[in-house]
Amino acid sequence: MGDIGDYHSARIQEGIAIGALGVNLDALKKPTATIKPFLPDDISDFSDSSSDSSTGNQHPHHEEHLPQGIIETEEELERHWFVGSIDQGTTSSRFLIFNGEGDPVASHQIEFENLYPRSGWHEHDPLELLSSVEECIDQAMRKFGDLGYSKENIRSIGITNQRETTVVWDSNTGEPLYNAVVWPDTRTKSIVRELKSRDGSDQLMDLCGLPLSTYPSSVKLLWLIENVDAVKQAYEEGRLAFGTVDSWLIYKLNGGAKADKPVHVTDSTNASRTMFMNLRTLQYDDTLLKFFGIDKTKIQLPKIVPSSDPVCFGKMANGSLAGVSIAGCLGDQSSALVGQCGFSPGQAKNTYGTGCFLLYNVGDEPVISQYGLLATVAYDFGGGRKPTYALEGSIAVAGSGVKFLQNNLGFIEESSQINQIAESVPDNGGVVFVTAFSGLFAPYWIDDAKGTLFGITQHTQKGHIARATLEATCYQTKAILDAMEKDSGKKLENLAVDGGLSNSDLCMQTQADISGIPVDRPAMRETTALGAAIAAGLATGVWAELADLKEVNRNGRKVFKPQMERERAAKLFRKWEQAVEMSKGWLNEQGEDGQEEDDNDN
């Protein structure tokens, strides 16, 4: 699913990593032999010893029934259908295979290198993103084969991806022209400042639902055109292809430039993160393109199609799934909402990944927030169905805050130890940690804040800072929930959760206490990947309608109920809000050191 002032995972799923962290992931790039069903894509494991999750791949025939809507021939009775899901996140790629009951039966995950060439810059090698996906598919298919199945048993494939991350390539050769600029990247701050001064900037939110910030793809594309000679030349010559990660993967998996008919598409959930798409028409808007100075005759924008379609996304051209249809595509946070089966207005989910992303289903008409939230497309399943919209609140730092304690401060050796160190003290000891490593996202949108620790005394221990790190995500979630209540006029009754940090019972209980509403956690927490599988399965007959999904992923859910007195929770939240105010103003237009920022790459 960066700075607001990376204004991603991040999704959620996809999330944020920041240049200042300098995280070295080289040691993590070795593919995992087996992935536990509930491992997050960006944090190794936050499970408490009392966690209710199970482990290991399951045989698909652990239950002998399929959802309603599937009619099988006698031959098919012996071989249930499955759906594959590509889950391309900020720090890893995965491929999972789900049965008709929504259970993962085989999977593989690979962490790849995140690049931080300068402070605040965050990049990926587009070819490494592609190769990691292809290897995950091949490895998961080997495990699937060990269960006695083959690609003939897979009805279709869905894709879910980190949003906003921008890829540009040469449409003639199919080769990338620069590294992917990742959603939390903050190099575009000066561009954003200039755009905010243009006439018409105050009209953008109503058209596309997003505020001007370093977050969306639009400003990343402008930076690339202005600062990378190869990109600028391709643009002037009309051979520049632009897309988010979904478009890049779909293009390459279909054969790229070598295909008879190259496939260059995106779905509306991803397109809604570019600032180029009109929320109501679900098509590119001339007013928006003109505002950003994009000449659509010089650039190849991906065609916007529904999130679920049996034809538009093409077929796998090569590898162990060659010939299998790609039939679903959802940005990671929308995919998590679908995976939680949040199909009714008023339902909400929060994904605790690298960053943290809360989506609230508002129905078939967009709601433009007046309280610092984003308006976005939740999903568009086509087939005569109306698109569904959501209010979204994005938090820059969630699981990456734990990584900061691990990699930068050396508090822990493994992410899973965060609970142990946090529980070594009874409370935060008065410590508040505003994790504004690259500004604050919703509902604050403060781009001049810096990460700031308050309340440190000689009594302060590692456990206090660990608790304050977890609480920072919970406080920001509470602020988003308050804004959603104001925008919608309705108080949320419960919050469905997923993502790596949701594995922490301590963090989820803290969330329930601070927000004052129950927190509902599924046993099977691969909801982001499941959402993409659902989109593909709906397009290819695995499920006929949304009603067939009402029992998917319902078993073994755990509900955390508020236990803290409301007066104490309110007092703690007021202290957090005070700390947010005090964290402002650490960045100015001249940069941290008083020197003018260099926004060029040369």
Coordinates of C-alpha atoms in Angstrom, one line a residue:
M1 CA 0.0 0.0 0.0
G2 CA 5.6 7.3 2.2
D3 CA 6.0 10.9 3.0
I4 CA 3.0 13.0 2.7
G5 CA 4.3 16.1 2.4
D6 CA 5.9 8.9 0.2
Y7 CA 2.6 12.2 -0.2
H8 CA 2.2 3.2 0.5
S9 CA 2.9 -2.6 1.7
A10 CA 1.9 -0.4 1.6
R11 CA -1.0 -2.4 0.5
I12 CA -0.4 -4.3 1.9
Q13 CA 0.4 -5.4 1.9
E14 CA 1.4 -4.4 0.9
G15 CA 3.9 -1.1 3.2
I16 CA 6.9 1.4 3.9
A17 CA 10.6 1.1 4.1
I18 CA 12.6 4.4 4.3
G19 CA 15.9 5.4 2.9
A20 CA 17.1 6.6 6.3
L21 CA 16.8 3.1 7.7
G22 CA 19.5 1.7 5.4
V23 CA 18.0 -1.8 5.8
N24 CA 20.2 -4.5 4.1
L25 CA 18.0 -7.3 2.8
D26 CA 20.8 -9.2 1.0
A27 CA 20.8 -11.8 3.7
L28 CA 17.0 -12.3 3.3
K29 CA 17.0 -12.9 -0.4
K30 CA 17.4 -16.7 -0.2
P31 CA 14.1 -18.3 -1.1
T32 CA 12.2 -19.9 1.7
A33 CA 11.6 -23.6 1.4
T34 CA 8.1 -23.6 2.8
I35 CA 5.9 -20.6 3.7
K36 CA 3.6 -20.8 6.7
P37 CA 0.1 -19.8 5.7
F38 CA 0.1 -16.7 8.0
L39 CA 3.6 -15.3 7.4
P40 CA 3.3 -11.6 6.4
D41 CA 5.1 -10.4 3.3
D42 CA 7.1 -7.8 5.1
I43 CA 7.6 -8.9 8.7
S44 CA 9.0 -12.3 9.5
D45 CA 6.6 -13.2 12.4
F46 CA 4.9 -11.4 15.2
S47 CA 3.1 -14.3 16.6
D48 CA 2.7 -14.6 20.4
S49 CA 3.4 -18.0 22.0
S50 CA -0.4 -18.1 22.6
S51 CA -1.3 -17.4 19.0
D52 CA -4.2 -19.2 17.6
S53 CA -2.7 -19.7 14.1
S54 CA -1.9 -23.0 12.6
T55 CA 1.1 -23.8 10.3
G56 CA 2.1 -25.8 7.3
N57 CA 0.5 -26.4 3.9
Q58 CA -2.9 -28.2 4.0
H59 CA -4.1 -30.9 1.8
P60 CA -7.0 -29.5 -0.3
H61 CA -9.3 -32.3 0.6
H62 CA -9.5 -31.6 4.3
E63 CA -13.2 -30.9 3.7
E64 CA -15.3 -32.7 1.1
H65 CA -17.5 -29.8 -0.2
L66 CA -17.3 -26.9 -2.5
P67 CA -19.1 -23.5 -2.4
Q68 CA -22.5 -23.2 -4.0
G69 CA -22.4 -22.3 -7.7
I70 CA -19.9 -25.0 -8.9
I71 CA -21.4 -27.6 -11.2
E72 CA -18.9 -30.5 -11.7
T73 CA -18.9 -33.2 -14.3
E74 CA -18.1 -36.8 -13.2
E75 CA -14.5 -36.3 -14.2
E76 CA -14.3 -33.0 -12.2
L77 CA -15.6 -34.7 -9.1
E78 CA -12.1 -36.1 -8.6
R79 CA -10.2 -32.9 -9.1
H80 CA -11.5 -29.8 -7.4
W81 CA -10.6 -26.4 -8.9
F82 CA -8.0 -24.1 -7.5
V83 CA -7.0 -20.5 -8.0
G84 CA -3.5 -19.1 -8.0
S85 CA -2.6 -15.7 -6.5
I86 CA 0.4 -13.5 -7.1
D87 CA 1.0 -11.3 -4.2
Q88 CA 3.8 -8.7 -5.0
G89 CA 4.6 -6.6 -2.0
T90 CA 7.1 -4.0 -0.9
T91 CA 9.7 -6.4 0.5
S92 CA 8.7 -9.8 -1.0
S93 CA 6.8 -11.6 -3.7
R94 CA 4.6 -14.7 -3.1
F95 CA 2.5 -17.1 -5.0
L96 CA -0.3 -19.0 -3.2
I97 CA -2.7 -21.5 -4.5
F98 CA -6.2 -21.5 -2.9
N99 CA -8.9 -24.2 -3.0
G100 CA -12.6 -23.4 -3.5
E101 CA -13.0 -22.9 0.3
G102 CA -10.4 -20.1 0.4
D103 CA -7.7 -22.2 2.1
P104 CA -4.1 -22.0 0.9
V105 CA -2.8 -25.4 -0.1
A106 CA 0.7 -24.5 -1.5
S107 CA 2.8 -21.4 -1.5
H108 CA 6.2 -19.9 -1.9
Q109 CA 7.8 -16.5 -0.9
I110 CA 10.9 -14.7 -1.8
E111 CA 12.3 -11.5 -0.3
F112 CA 14.1 -9.2 -2.7
E113 CA 16.4 -6.3 -2.4
N114 CA 15.1 -2.8 -1.6
L115 CA 17.3 -0.1 -2.9
Y116 CA 18.0 3.2 -1.1
P117 CA 20.4 5.2 -3.3
R118 CA 19.8 8.4 -1.2
S119 CA 18.0 9.4 1.9
G120 CA 14.3 9.4 1.2
W121 CA 14.7 7.5 -2.1
H122 CA 13.3 4.0 -2.4
E123 CA 13.6 1.9 -5.5
H124 CA 13.2 -1.7 -6.8
D125 CA 14.7 -3.4 -9.8
P126 CA 11.7 -4.1 -12.0
L127 CA 13.3 -7.2 -13.5
E128 CA 13.9 -8.6 -10.0
L129 CA 10.3 -8.1 -9.2
L130 CA 9.4 -10.1 -12.2
S131 CA 11.9 -12.9 -11.6
S132 CA 10.9 -13.2 -8.0
V133 CA 7.3 -13.7 -9.0
E134 CA 8.2 -16.2 -11.7
E135 CA 10.4 -18.2 -9.2
C136 CA 7.6 -18.2 -6.6
I137 CA 5.2 -19.6 -9.2
D138 CA 7.5 -22.4 -10.2
Q139 CA 8.4 -23.3 -6.6
A140 CA 4.7 -23.3 -5.4
M141 CA 3.7 -25.4 -8.4
R142 CA 6.3 -28.0 -7.4
K143 CA 4.6 -28.3 -4.0
F144 CA 1.2 -28.3 -5.7
G145 CA 2.5 -31.2 -7.8
D146 CA 3.6 -33.1 -4.8
L147 CA 0.0 -33.1 -3.6
G148 CA -1.0 -34.8 -6.8
Y149 CA -2.1 -31.9 -8.9
S150 CA -1.0 -30.0 -12.0
K151 CA -1.7 -26.7 -13.8
E152 CA -4.8 -28.2 -15.3
N153 CA -6.4 -28.0 -11.8
I154 CA -5.8 -24.3 -11.6
R155 CA -8.8 -22.4 -13.1
S156 CA -7.1 -18.9 -13.2
I157 CA -4.7 -16.5 -11.5
G158 CA -5.2 -13.3 -9.7
I159 CA -2.6 -10.5 -9.0
T160 CA -2.4 -8.2 -6.1
N161 CA 0.4 -5.7 -5.7
Q162 CA 2.0 -2.8 -3.9
R163 CA 0.2 0.3 -5.2
E164 CA 1.6 3.7 -6.4
T165 CA 5.0 2.2 -7.1
T166 CA 5.8 3.5 -10.6
V167 CA 7.5 1.6 -13.4
V168 CA 8.4 3.0 -16.8
W169 CA 9.6 1.0 -19.8
D170 CA 10.4 1.2 -23.5
S171 CA 7.3 0.0 -25.4
N172 CA 9.5 -1.1 -28.4
T173 CA 11.9 -3.3 -26.4
G174 CA 9.9 -4.0 -23.2
E175 CA 12.9 -3.1 -21.1
P176 CA 12.6 -0.9 -18.0
L177 CA 14.1 2.6 -18.4
Y178 CA 14.8 3.2 -14.7
N179 CA 14.3 1.4 -11.4
A180 CA 10.8 1.3 -10.0
V181 CA 10.1 4.3 -7.7
V182 CA 8.4 2.8 -4.7
W183 CA 5.3 4.3 -3.0
P184 CA 7.0 5.7 0.1
D185 CA 9.8 7.5 -1.9
T186 CA 10.0 11.2 -1.0
R187 CA 12.2 12.6 -3.7
T188 CA 9.3 14.5 -5.2
K189 CA 8.7 16.9 -2.3
S190 CA 9.8 20.0 -4.4
I191 CA 7.5 18.9 -7.3
V192 CA 4.6 18.6 -4.9
R193 CA 5.2 22.0 -3.5
E194 CA 5.2 23.5 -7.0
L195 CA 2.0 21.6 -7.9
K196 CA 0.2 22.8 -4.9
S197 CA 0.7 26.4 -6.1
R198 CA -0.9 25.8 -9.5
D199 CA -4.4 26.9 -10.4
G200 CA -6.8 24.0 -10.0
S201 CA -4.9 22.2 -7.3
D202 CA -7.9 22.6 -5.0
Q203 CA -10.2 20.7 -7.4
L204 CA -8.1 17.5 -7.6
M205 CA -9.6 15.8 -4.5
D206 CA -13.1 15.9 -5.9
L207 CA -12.0 14.4 -9.2
C208 CA -9.6 11.7 -8.1
G209 CA -10.0 11.4 -4.3
L210 CA -6.3 11.9 -3.4
P211 CA -4.5 14.9 -2.0
L212 CA -1.3 16.2 -3.6
S213 CA 1.6 14.5 -1.9
T214 CA 4.6 12.4 -2.7
Y215 CA 2.4 9.3 -2.3
P216 CA 0.6 8.8 -5.7
S217 CA 2.2 7.7 -9.0
S218 CA 1.6 11.0 -10.8
V219 CA 4.4 12.9 -9.2
K220 CA 6.8 10.0 -9.4
L221 CA 6.2 9.9 -13.2
L222 CA 6.8 13.7 -13.4
W223 CA 10.1 13.3 -11.6
L224 CA 11.2 10.5 -13.9
I225 CA 10.4 12.5 -17.0
E226 CA 12.1 15.6 -15.7
N227 CA 15.2 13.9 -14.3
V228 CA 16.0 10.7 -16.2
D229 CA 17.3 11.4 -19.8
A230 CA 16.2 7.9 -21.1
V231 CA 12.7 8.4 -19.8
K232 CA 12.4 12.0 -21.1
Q233 CA 13.6 10.9 -24.6
A234 CA 11.2 7.9 -24.7
Y235 CA 8.4 10.3 -23.7
E236 CA 9.3 12.8 -26.5
E237 CA 9.5 10.0 -29.0
G238 CA 6.1 8.4 -27.9
R239 CA 7.5 5.1 -26.8
L240 CA 7.3 5.6 -23.0
A241 CA 5.1 3.0 -21.3
F242 CA 3.9 3.8 -17.8
G243 CA 2.3 1.6 -15.2
T244 CA 2.1 0.5 -11.6
V245 CA 3.5 -2.9 -10.6
D246 CA 0.3 -4.8 -11.7
S247 CA 0.6 -3.4 -15.2
W248 CA 4.3 -4.2 -15.4
L249 CA 3.8 -7.8 -14.3
I250 CA 0.8 -8.4 -16.5
Y251 CA 2.7 -7.0 -19.5
K252 CA 5.7 -9.2 -18.9
L253 CA 3.9 -12.3 -17.9
N254 CA 2.0 -12.1 -21.2
G255 CA 5.2 -12.0 -23.1
G256 CA 6.0 -8.3 -23.0
A257 CA 7.0 -6.7 -26.3
K258 CA 7.5 -10.1 -27.9
A259 CA 3.8 -11.0 -27.6
D260 CA 1.6 -10.9 -30.7
K261 CA -0.6 -8.3 -28.9
P262 CA 1.2 -6.9 -25.9
V263 CA -1.2 -6.6 -22.9
H264 CA -1.0 -3.2 -21.2
V265 CA -3.8 -2.9 -18.7
T266 CA -4.6 -2.0 -15.1
D267 CA -7.6 -2.3 -12.9
S268 CA -9.5 0.7 -11.4
T269 CA -8.2 0.0 -7.8
N270 CA -4.6 0.6 -9.0
A271 CA -5.5 3.3 -11.5
S272 CA -7.2 5.2 -8.7
R273 CA -3.8 5.6 -7.0
T274 CA -2.2 7.5 -9.9
M275 CA -4.3 10.7 -9.7
F276 CA -4.9 10.4 -13.4
M277 CA -8.3 8.5 -13.1
N278 CA -11.7 10.1 -12.5
L279 CA -13.3 8.3 -9.6
R280 CA -16.8 8.4 -11.1
T281 CA -16.1 7.5 -14.7
L282 CA -13.2 5.1 -13.9
Q283 CA -11.4 6.4 -16.9
Y284 CA -8.5 8.8 -17.4
D285 CA -9.5 12.4 -16.9
D286 CA -8.3 15.1 -19.3
T287 CA -8.5 17.7 -16.6
L288 CA -6.2 15.7 -14.4
L289 CA -3.7 14.9 -17.1
K290 CA -3.6 18.5 -18.2
F291 CA -3.0 19.6 -14.6
F292 CA 0.1 17.4 -14.4
G293 CA 1.2 18.3 -17.8
I294 CA 1.0 14.8 -19.2
D295 CA 0.5 14.6 -23.0
K296 CA -1.4 11.4 -23.5
T297 CA -0.2 11.2 -27.2
K298 CA 3.3 10.8 -25.9
I299 CA 2.8 8.2 -23.3
Q300 CA 1.2 4.8 -23.3
L301 CA -1.1 4.6 -20.3
P302 CA -2.5 1.2 -19.3
K303 CA -6.1 0.6 -20.3
I304 CA -8.4 0.6 -17.2
V305 CA -10.5 -2.5 -16.9
P306 CA -12.6 -4.2 -14.2
S307 CA -10.8 -5.9 -11.3
S308 CA -12.4 -9.3 -12.3
D309 CA -12.4 -10.3 -16.0
P310 CA -11.7 -13.6 -17.8
V311 CA -10.1 -12.0 -20.9
C312 CA -8.7 -8.5 -20.3
F313 CA -5.6 -9.6 -18.3
G314 CA -4.4 -12.2 -20.8
K315 CA -2.7 -15.5 -20.1
M316 CA 0.7 -16.7 -18.8
A317 CA 3.1 -16.9 -21.7
N318 CA 5.8 -19.0 -20.2
G319 CA 6.7 -21.1 -17.2
S320 CA 4.9 -23.8 -15.2
L321 CA 1.5 -22.0 -15.7
A322 CA 1.8 -21.2 -19.4
G323 CA -1.6 -20.8 -20.9
V324 CA -3.5 -20.2 -17.7
S325 CA -5.6 -17.1 -17.6
I326 CA -4.9 -14.1 -15.5
A327 CA -8.4 -13.2 -14.5
G328 CA -8.2 -10.9 -11.4
C329 CA -6.3 -7.8 -10.4
L330 CA -6.5 -5.7 -7.2
G331 CA -4.3 -3.2 -5.4
D332 CA -3.1 -4.8 -2.2
Q333 CA -5.3 -2.9 0.2
S334 CA -8.4 -3.4 -1.9
S335 CA -7.5 -7.0 -2.1
A336 CA -7.3 -7.4 1.6
L337 CA -10.8 -5.9 2.0
V338 CA -12.1 -8.4 -0.6
G339 CA -10.2 -11.2 1.3
Q340 CA -12.0 -10.2 4.5
C341 CA -15.2 -10.4 2.5
G342 CA -16.0 -6.8 3.3
F343 CA -18.7 -6.5 0.7
S344 CA -21.2 -4.5 2.6
P345 CA -21.2 -0.7 3.3
G346 CA -19.9 0.0 6.8
Q347 CA -17.5 -2.9 6.9
A348 CA -13.8 -2.1 7.4
K349 CA -10.4 -3.8 7.5
N350 CA -7.0 -2.7 8.7
T351 CA -3.9 -4.3 7.2
Y352 CA -0.8 -4.1 9.5
G353 CA 2.1 -4.6 7.1
T354 CA 5.1 -2.5 6.4
G355 CA 2.8 0.4 6.6
C356 CA -0.8 0.3 7.8
F357 CA -3.9 0.7 5.7
L358 CA -7.5 1.0 6.8
L359 CA -10.3 0.7 4.2
Y360 CA -14.0 1.4 4.9
N361 CA -16.6 0.2 2.4
V362 CA -18.9 3.2 1.6
G363 CA -21.0 1.6 -1.2
D364 CA -21.4 2.4 -4.8
E365 CA -20.9 6.2 -4.6
P366 CA -17.5 7.8 -3.7
V367 CA -17.3 9.8 -0.5
I368 CA -14.8 12.7 -0.7
S369 CA -13.3 13.0 2.8
Q370 CA -13.4 16.3 4.7
Y371 CA -11.2 14.9 7.5
G372 CA -7.9 13.9 5.9
L373 CA -8.8 10.5 4.4
L374 CA -8.5 9.3 0.8
A375 CA -11.3 8.3 -1.5
T376 CA -10.5 5.2 -3.5
V377 CA -12.0 2.3 -5.5
A378 CA -12.5 -0.7 -3.3
Y379 CA -13.2 -3.1 -6.1
D380 CA -15.0 -3.3 -9.5
F381 CA -16.0 -6.8 -10.4
G382 CA -17.7 -5.9 -13.7
G383 CA -20.4 -8.2 -15.1
G384 CA -23.0 -5.5 -14.7
R385 CA -22.1 -4.9 -11.0
K386 CA -21.5 -1.3 -9.9
P387 CA -18.1 -0.4 -8.6
T388 CA -17.7 -0.2 -4.9
Y389 CA -15.8 2.6 -3.2
A390 CA -13.9 3.1 0.1
L391 CA -12.6 5.7 2.4
E392 CA -8.9 4.9 3.2
G393 CA -6.5 6.0 5.9
S394 CA -2.9 5.3 5.3
I395 CA -0.2 5.0 8.0
A396 CA 3.4 5.2 6.8
V397 CA 5.0 3.1 9.5
A398 CA 3.7 0.0 11.1
G399 CA 5.8 -3.2 10.9
S400 CA 8.7 -1.1 9.6
G401 CA 8.8 0.5 13.0
V402 CA 9.6 -2.9 14.5
K403 CA 12.2 -3.4 11.8
F404 CA 13.7 -0.1 12.8
L405 CA 14.1 -1.3 16.4
Q406 CA 15.6 -4.5 15.0
N407 CA 18.0 -3.3 12.3
N408 CA 18.9 0.3 13.4
L409 CA 18.8 0.1 17.2
G410 CA 19.5 -3.6 17.8
F411 CA 16.8 -4.0 20.3
I412 CA 15.8 -7.4 19.0
E413 CA 17.3 -10.0 16.7
E414 CA 14.0 -11.2 15.2
S415 CA 10.8 -9.4 14.6
S416 CA 8.9 -12.0 16.6
Q417 CA 10.8 -10.9 19.8
I418 CA 8.9 -7.5 19.8
N419 CA 6.2 -9.0 22.1
Q420 CA 8.6 -10.4 24.6
I421 CA 10.5 -7.1 25.0
A422 CA 7.3 -5.1 25.1
E423 CA 5.8 -7.3 27.7
S424 CA 8.9 -6.9 29.9
V425 CA 7.3 -3.7 31.2
P426 CA 3.7 -3.2 32.3
D427 CA 3.2 0.0 30.2
N428 CA 5.0 2.6 28.1
G429 CA 6.5 4.3 31.1
G430 CA 5.3 7.7 29.7
V431 CA 7.2 7.2 26.4
V432 CA 5.4 8.3 23.2
F433 CA 7.1 7.5 19.8
V434 CA 5.8 9.4 16.8
T435 CA 7.1 7.2 14.0
A436 CA 7.2 9.9 11.4
F437 CA 10.2 8.6 9.6
S438 CA 9.0 10.2 6.3
G439 CA 6.2 12.4 7.5
L440 CA 2.7 11.4 8.8
F441 CA -0.1 10.0 6.6
A442 CA -3.8 10.1 7.2
P443 CA -5.5 11.9 8.8
Y444 CA -2.6 14.3 9.6
W445 CA -0.8 14.6 6.2
I446 CA 2.2 16.3 7.9
D447 CA 5.2 16.3 5.6
D448 CA 7.6 18.2 7.8
A449 CA 7.5 15.9 10.8
K450 CA 10.3 13.6 11.8
G451 CA 10.4 10.5 13.9
T452 CA 10.4 11.8 17.5
L453 CA 10.6 10.1 21.0
F454 CA 9.0 11.9 23.9
G455 CA 8.9 11.3 27.6
I456 CA 12.3 9.6 27.9
T457 CA 13.8 9.6 31.5
Q458 CA 16.5 7.6 33.2
H459 CA 13.8 5.1 34.0
T460 CA 13.2 4.4 30.3
Q461 CA 14.0 0.9 29.1
K462 CA 13.9 -0.9 25.8
G463 CA 10.5 -2.4 26.7
H464 CA 9.0 1.1 27.0
I465 CA 10.2 2.1 23.6
A466 CA 9.0 -1.2 22.1
R467 CA 5.5 -0.6 23.6
A468 CA 5.5 2.9 22.3
T469 CA 6.4 1.7 18.8
L470 CA 3.4 -0.7 18.7
E471 CA 1.2 1.9 20.2
A472 CA 2.1 4.5 17.6
T473 CA 0.3 2.4 14.9
C474 CA -2.7 1.9 17.2
Y475 CA -3.0 5.6 18.0
Q476 CA -2.8 6.5 14.3
T477 CA -5.5 3.9 13.5
K478 CA -7.7 5.4 16.2
A479 CA -7.3 8.8 14.5
I480 CA -8.3 7.4 11.2
L481 CA -11.3 5.7 12.7
D482 CA -12.4 9.0 14.2
A483 CA -12.1 10.7 10.8
M484 CA -14.1 7.9 9.2
E485 CA -16.9 8.3 11.7
K486 CA -17.0 12.0 11.0
D487 CA -17.1 11.5 7.2
S488 CA -19.6 8.6 7.2
G489 CA -21.7 9.7 10.2
K490 CA -21.5 6.2 11.5
K491 CA -19.4 4.6 14.3
L492 CA -17.6 1.5 13.3
E493 CA -18.8 -1.5 15.3
N494 CA -15.7 -3.7 14.8
L495 CA -12.5 -3.8 12.9
A496 CA -11.3 -6.7 10.8
V497 CA -7.5 -7.0 10.8
D498 CA -4.8 -8.8 8.9
G499 CA -1.1 -8.4 8.0
G500 CA 2.1 -9.3 9.8
L501 CA 1.7 -7.1 12.9
S502 CA -1.8 -8.4 13.5
N503 CA -0.2 -11.7 14.6
S504 CA 0.7 -9.9 17.8
D505 CA -1.9 -10.4 20.5
L506 CA -0.4 -7.6 22.5
C507 CA -0.7 -5.1 19.6
M508 CA -4.3 -6.2 18.7
Q509 CA -5.4 -5.9 22.4
T510 CA -3.8 -2.5 22.5
Q511 CA -5.7 -1.6 19.3
A512 CA -9.0 -2.7 20.9
D513 CA -8.3 -0.8 24.1
I514 CA -7.3 2.5 22.4
S515 CA -10.0 2.5 19.7
G516 CA -12.8 1.2 22.0
I517 CA -14.1 -1.3 19.5
P518 CA -13.6 -5.1 19.1
V519 CA -10.8 -6.2 16.8
D520 CA -11.7 -9.2 14.7
R521 CA -8.7 -11.3 13.5
P522 CA -9.1 -14.3 11.1
A523 CA -7.2 -17.5 11.7
M524 CA -6.1 -17.6 8.0
R525 CA -4.5 -14.2 7.6
E526 CA -3.4 -14.4 3.9
T527 CA -6.4 -12.1 3.1
T528 CA -4.5 -9.9 0.6
A529 CA -3.6 -12.9 -1.6
L530 CA -7.1 -14.4 -1.0
G531 CA -8.7 -11.2 -2.4
A532 CA -6.9 -11.5 -5.7
A533 CA -7.9 -15.2 -5.9
I534 CA -11.5 -14.3 -5.3
A535 CA -11.4 -11.7 -8.1
A536 CA -10.0 -14.3 -10.5
G537 CA -12.3 -17.0 -9.2
L538 CA -15.4 -14.8 -9.7
A539 CA -14.3 -14.3 -13.4
T540 CA -13.8 -18.0 -14.1
G541 CA -16.7 -19.7 -12.3
V542 CA -15.0 -20.9 -9.1
W543 CA -17.5 -18.7 -7.3
A544 CA -20.6 -17.5 -9.1
E545 CA -21.5 -14.5 -6.9
L546 CA -20.4 -12.7 -3.8
A547 CA -23.0 -14.6 -1.8
D548 CA -21.1 -17.8 -2.4
L549 CA -18.2 -16.4 -0.4
K550 CA -20.0 -15.7 2.9
E551 CA -18.4 -18.7 4.6
V552 CA -14.9 -18.2 3.2
N553 CA -12.3 -17.5 5.9
R554 CA -14.8 -17.5 8.7
N555 CA -13.4 -20.3 10.8
G556 CA -11.2 -19.7 13.8
R557 CA -11.5 -15.9 14.0
K558 CA -10.4 -14.3 17.3
V559 CA -12.0 -11.2 18.7
F560 CA -10.1 -8.8 21.0
K561 CA -12.6 -6.8 23.1
P562 CA -11.7 -3.4 24.8
Q563 CA -10.6 -3.9 28.4
M564 CA -9.2 -0.4 29.2
E565 CA -11.3 2.2 30.9
R566 CA -12.5 4.8 28.3
E567 CA -11.2 7.7 30.4
R568 CA -7.7 6.3 30.5
A569 CA -7.8 5.5 26.8
A570 CA -8.9 9.1 26.0
K571 CA -6.1 10.5 28.2
L572 CA -3.4 8.4 26.4
F573 CA -4.8 9.5 23.0
R574 CA -4.6 13.1 24.0
K575 CA -1.0 12.7 24.9
W576 CA -0.4 11.1 21.5
E577 CA -2.0 14.1 19.8
Q578 CA 0.2 16.4 21.8
A579 CA 3.3 14.5 20.6
V580 CA 2.1 14.8 17.0
E581 CA 1.9 18.5 17.3
M582 CA 5.4 18.7 18.8
S583 CA 6.9 16.5 16.0
K584 CA 6.1 19.1 13.3
G585 CA 8.5 21.5 11.7
W586 CA 11.7 19.4 11.6
L587 CA 11.9 19.7 7.8
N588 CA 11.8 22.9 5.8
E589 CA 12.2 23.8 2.2
Q590 CA 15.9 24.2 2.7
G591 CA 16.2 20.6 4.0
E592 CA 17.4 19.3 7.4
D593 CA 20.9 20.8 7.2
G594 CA 19.9 24.2 5.8
Q595 CA 21.1 23.2 2.4
E596 CA 18.8 23.4 -0.6
E597 CA 17.6 19.9 -1.4
D598 CA 18.8 18.3 -4.6
D599 CA 15.9 16.7 -6.3
N600 CA 17.9 15.6 -9.4
D601 CA 19.5 12.3 -9.9
N602 CA 22.7 13.7 -11.3

